[in-house]
């Protein structure tokens, strides 16, 4: 069963096995977490992303899915790229957001990662309300990491890295609620 930890900070500075990138489906970079990861991680990450676009993901990585690359110069071994849904008032896309966390942890398990750092996926440029994004993140990670022995994830620590104090406090409140 994994420990869920919260830290306030920058995801590109986390010394963990895998850091999760709030990517977009092009896999070719963007703003927010994505921009920071490519800036700090260097060109190797983008080079692998381009190879993924030339092979398995010619049409881009679908929303809710996850795929790993090297972490380049980041103090991590892998970057797991996942594409969060853009928040919508009209349509409930929660299952896609939950899928990002579930699929990222599945990829982490395939890699043998024991420590994984997540940002608050979709809560930046993609506009997801922070409290709901935190509730979905924590619920999904708990479900995956607390499954029966042999069925659950082998990840020991899931670290949520919150960029500002508000996000940290919202996650803290959600963690205390459950
Ligand atoms: P999305 O497009 O999925 O909304 P963003 O990268 O815009 O992704 O934002 C996701 C969350 O990550 C937001 O809460 C944002 O404040 C936060 N964030 C932005 N940069 C970083 C960073 N370097 N480390 C950790 N969190 C970050």
Short mmCIF file of C-alpha atoms and ligand atoms in Angstrom, two decimals:
data_model
loop_
_atom_site.label_atom_id
_atom_site.label_comp_id
_atom_site.label_asym_id
_atom_site.label_seq_id
_atom_site.Cartn_x
_atom_site.Cartn_y
_atom_site.Cartn_z
CA UNK A 1 0.00 0.00 0.00
CA UNK A 2 1.51 3.28 -1.08
CA UNK A 3 1.96 6.28 1.16
CA UNK A 4 0.34 9.38 -0.22
CA UNK A 5 2.39 12.48 0.52
CA UNK A 6 1.88 16.15 -0.30
CA UNK A 7 4.62 18.65 -0.91
CA UNK A 8 4.54 22.22 -2.01
CA UNK A 9 7.06 22.69 -4.77
CA UNK A 10 8.15 22.24 -8.34
CA UNK A 11 7.67 18.84 -9.91
CA UNK A 12 10.87 19.16 -11.94
CA UNK A 13 12.91 19.13 -8.70
CA UNK A 14 11.57 15.85 -7.33
CA UNK A 15 14.07 13.03 -6.91
CA UNK A 16 11.69 10.17 -7.56
CA UNK A 17 11.59 7.23 -9.95
CA UNK A 18 8.90 8.76 -12.14
CA UNK A 19 7.41 12.22 -12.52
CA UNK A 20 4.07 12.57 -14.24
CA UNK A 21 3.69 15.26 -16.87
CA UNK A 22 0.38 17.04 -17.44
CA UNK A 23 1.00 16.84 -21.19
CA UNK A 24 -1.22 17.58 -24.14
CA UNK A 25 -2.02 15.03 -26.80
CA UNK A 26 0.60 16.34 -29.24
CA UNK A 27 3.33 15.22 -26.80
CA UNK A 28 5.39 18.03 -28.28
CA UNK A 29 5.38 20.39 -25.33
CA UNK A 30 3.18 23.13 -23.95
CA UNK A 31 2.87 25.43 -20.96
CA UNK A 32 2.65 24.82 -17.22
CA UNK A 33 4.10 21.53 -15.99
CA UNK A 34 4.78 20.40 -19.55
CA UNK A 35 6.87 23.46 -20.38
CA UNK A 36 8.81 23.19 -17.11
CA UNK A 37 9.58 19.49 -17.63
CA UNK A 38 10.92 19.99 -21.14
CA UNK A 39 12.90 23.09 -20.12
CA UNK A 40 14.54 21.44 -17.14
CA UNK A 41 14.74 17.93 -18.58
CA UNK A 42 16.40 18.95 -21.83
CA UNK A 43 15.97 17.84 -25.45
CA UNK A 44 16.16 14.08 -24.86
CA UNK A 45 12.58 14.01 -23.60
CA UNK A 46 11.24 15.80 -26.66
CA UNK A 47 13.27 13.54 -28.94
CA UNK A 48 11.59 10.47 -27.41
CA UNK A 49 8.19 12.12 -27.63
CA UNK A 50 8.77 12.73 -31.34
CA UNK A 51 9.64 9.07 -31.80
CA UNK A 52 6.37 8.13 -30.09
CA UNK A 53 4.51 10.41 -32.51
CA UNK A 54 6.29 8.71 -35.41
CA UNK A 55 5.34 5.24 -34.15
CA UNK A 56 2.64 4.22 -31.65
CA UNK A 57 0.95 7.59 -31.29
CA UNK A 58 0.84 9.03 -34.78
CA UNK A 59 -2.39 10.85 -33.95
CA UNK A 60 -1.22 11.90 -30.52
CA UNK A 61 -1.74 10.43 -27.07
CA UNK A 62 -5.47 10.14 -26.32
CA UNK A 63 -6.93 11.91 -23.27
CA UNK A 64 -6.78 9.72 -20.17
CA UNK A 65 -3.87 7.60 -21.41
CA UNK A 66 -0.22 7.56 -20.30
CA UNK A 67 3.15 6.77 -21.83
CA UNK A 68 6.72 6.91 -20.47
CA UNK A 69 9.93 8.44 -21.76
CA UNK A 70 13.33 9.13 -20.29
CA UNK A 71 13.50 11.95 -17.76
CA UNK A 72 16.54 13.47 -19.46
CA UNK A 73 18.35 15.75 -17.02
CA UNK A 74 15.61 15.72 -14.38
CA UNK A 75 16.49 14.03 -11.07
CA UNK A 76 14.09 11.21 -11.93
CA UNK A 77 14.40 8.11 -14.09
CA UNK A 78 11.27 8.47 -16.18
CA UNK A 79 8.65 10.97 -17.20
CA UNK A 80 5.17 9.53 -17.55
CA UNK A 81 3.18 11.73 -19.90
CA UNK A 82 -0.57 11.77 -19.47
CA UNK A 83 -3.22 13.93 -21.11
CA UNK A 84 -5.83 15.37 -18.79
CA UNK A 85 -9.28 16.39 -20.01
CA UNK A 86 -10.11 20.05 -20.48
CA UNK A 87 -12.74 20.95 -17.87
CA UNK A 88 -16.25 21.27 -19.23
CA UNK A 89 -19.38 22.71 -17.67
CA UNK A 90 -21.61 20.73 -20.01
CA UNK A 91 -20.01 17.32 -19.88
CA UNK A 92 -18.76 15.24 -16.96
CA UNK A 93 -15.22 14.24 -17.85
CA UNK A 94 -14.27 12.97 -14.39
CA UNK A 95 -13.73 9.42 -15.62
CA UNK A 96 -11.06 10.68 -18.00
CA UNK A 97 -9.30 12.56 -15.22
CA UNK A 98 -9.41 9.47 -12.99
CA UNK A 99 -8.04 7.48 -15.92
CA UNK A 100 -4.96 9.74 -16.07
CA UNK A 101 -4.03 8.78 -12.51
CA UNK A 102 -4.89 5.10 -12.99
CA UNK A 103 -3.04 4.74 -16.30
CA UNK A 104 0.00 6.65 -15.01
CA UNK A 105 0.24 4.28 -12.05
CA UNK A 106 -0.16 1.30 -14.37
CA UNK A 107 2.75 2.55 -16.49
CA UNK A 108 4.75 3.22 -13.30
CA UNK A 109 4.19 -0.39 -12.27
CA UNK A 110 5.30 -1.66 -15.68
CA UNK A 111 8.50 0.35 -15.28
CA UNK A 112 9.07 -0.88 -11.74
CA UNK A 113 8.88 2.64 -10.32
CA UNK A 114 8.45 2.74 -6.54
CA UNK A 115 8.14 6.50 -6.09
CA UNK A 116 5.93 8.61 -8.34
CA UNK A 117 5.31 12.37 -8.29
CA UNK A 118 2.08 13.79 -9.71
CA UNK A 119 1.04 17.36 -10.41
CA UNK A 120 -2.62 18.34 -10.02
CA UNK A 121 -3.54 17.24 -13.55
CA UNK A 122 -5.95 19.46 -15.52
CA UNK A 123 -6.18 22.11 -12.78
CA UNK A 124 -4.02 24.66 -14.62
CA UNK A 125 -4.45 25.61 -18.25
CA UNK A 126 -7.20 22.97 -18.61
CA UNK A 127 -9.35 24.76 -16.05
CA UNK A 128 -10.50 21.96 -13.74
CA UNK A 129 -11.73 23.28 -10.35
CA UNK A 130 -8.99 22.57 -7.83
CA UNK A 131 -11.15 21.01 -5.10
CA UNK A 132 -12.80 18.56 -7.49
CA UNK A 133 -9.49 17.82 -9.21
CA UNK A 134 -7.94 17.06 -5.80
CA UNK A 135 -10.85 14.82 -4.77
CA UNK A 136 -10.61 12.78 -7.99
CA UNK A 137 -6.82 12.54 -7.74
CA UNK A 138 -6.79 11.32 -4.15
CA UNK A 139 -9.75 8.95 -4.55
CA UNK A 140 -8.29 7.32 -7.65
CA UNK A 141 -4.78 6.96 -6.26
CA UNK A 142 -6.21 5.39 -3.09
CA UNK A 143 -8.30 2.94 -5.11
CA UNK A 144 -5.33 1.83 -7.18
CA UNK A 145 -2.76 1.65 -4.40
CA UNK A 146 -5.01 0.03 -1.80
CA UNK A 147 -6.23 -2.85 -3.91
CA UNK A 148 -5.74 -6.36 -2.51
CA UNK A 149 -2.19 -7.69 -2.39
CA UNK A 150 -1.11 -9.00 -5.75
CA UNK A 151 -3.68 -6.88 -7.59
CA UNK A 152 -2.68 -3.40 -6.58
CA UNK A 153 0.25 -1.26 -7.49
CA UNK A 154 3.82 -1.88 -6.30
CA UNK A 155 4.40 1.84 -5.91
CA UNK A 156 5.52 2.76 -2.35
CA UNK A 157 5.04 6.51 -2.46
CA UNK A 158 2.70 8.69 -4.47
CA UNK A 159 3.76 12.29 -3.98
CA UNK A 160 1.49 15.11 -5.03
CA UNK A 161 3.55 18.17 -5.86
CA UNK A 162 1.50 21.31 -5.49
CA UNK A 163 2.84 24.45 -7.02
CA UNK A 164 1.27 27.02 -4.74
CA UNK A 165 -0.01 27.28 -1.19
CA UNK A 166 -3.66 27.29 -2.24
CA UNK A 167 -3.32 24.03 -4.14
CA UNK A 168 -1.42 22.53 -1.22
CA UNK A 169 -4.14 23.50 1.23
CA UNK A 170 -6.92 22.15 -0.98
CA UNK A 171 -5.16 18.79 -1.28
CA UNK A 172 -4.47 18.75 2.46
CA UNK A 173 -8.15 19.35 3.24
CA UNK A 174 -9.20 16.59 0.81
CA UNK A 175 -6.69 14.18 2.27
CA UNK A 176 -7.99 14.85 5.79
CA UNK A 177 -11.61 14.39 4.72
CA UNK A 178 -11.27 10.80 3.64
P1 LIG B 1 -3.18 21.21 -17.33
O1 LIG B 1 -2.97 21.67 -18.75
O2 LIG B 1 -3.38 19.71 -17.22
O3 LIG B 1 -4.20 22.01 -16.61
P2 LIG B 1 -0.93 22.68 -16.13
O4 LIG B 1 0.48 22.32 -16.27
O5 LIG B 1 -1.40 23.94 -16.76
O6 LIG B 1 -1.75 21.40 -16.64
O7 LIG B 1 -1.31 22.75 -14.59
C1 LIG B 1 -1.54 21.65 -13.75
C2 LIG B 1 -1.25 22.07 -12.30
O8 LIG B 1 0.15 22.08 -12.09
C3 LIG B 1 -1.74 23.45 -11.92
O9 LIG B 1 -2.31 23.37 -10.62
C4 LIG B 1 -0.48 24.32 -11.94
O10 LIG B 1 -0.55 25.36 -11.00
C5 LIG B 1 0.56 23.31 -11.50
N1 LIG B 1 1.94 23.56 -11.95
C6 LIG B 1 2.42 24.39 -12.91
N2 LIG B 1 3.76 24.30 -13.01
C7 LIG B 1 4.15 23.37 -12.09
C8 LIG B 1 5.42 22.84 -11.67
N3 LIG B 1 6.56 23.22 -12.24
N4 LIG B 1 5.42 21.89 -10.70
C9 LIG B 1 4.27 21.48 -10.11
N5 LIG B 1 3.06 21.95 -10.45
C10 LIG B 1 3.00 22.89 -11.41
#
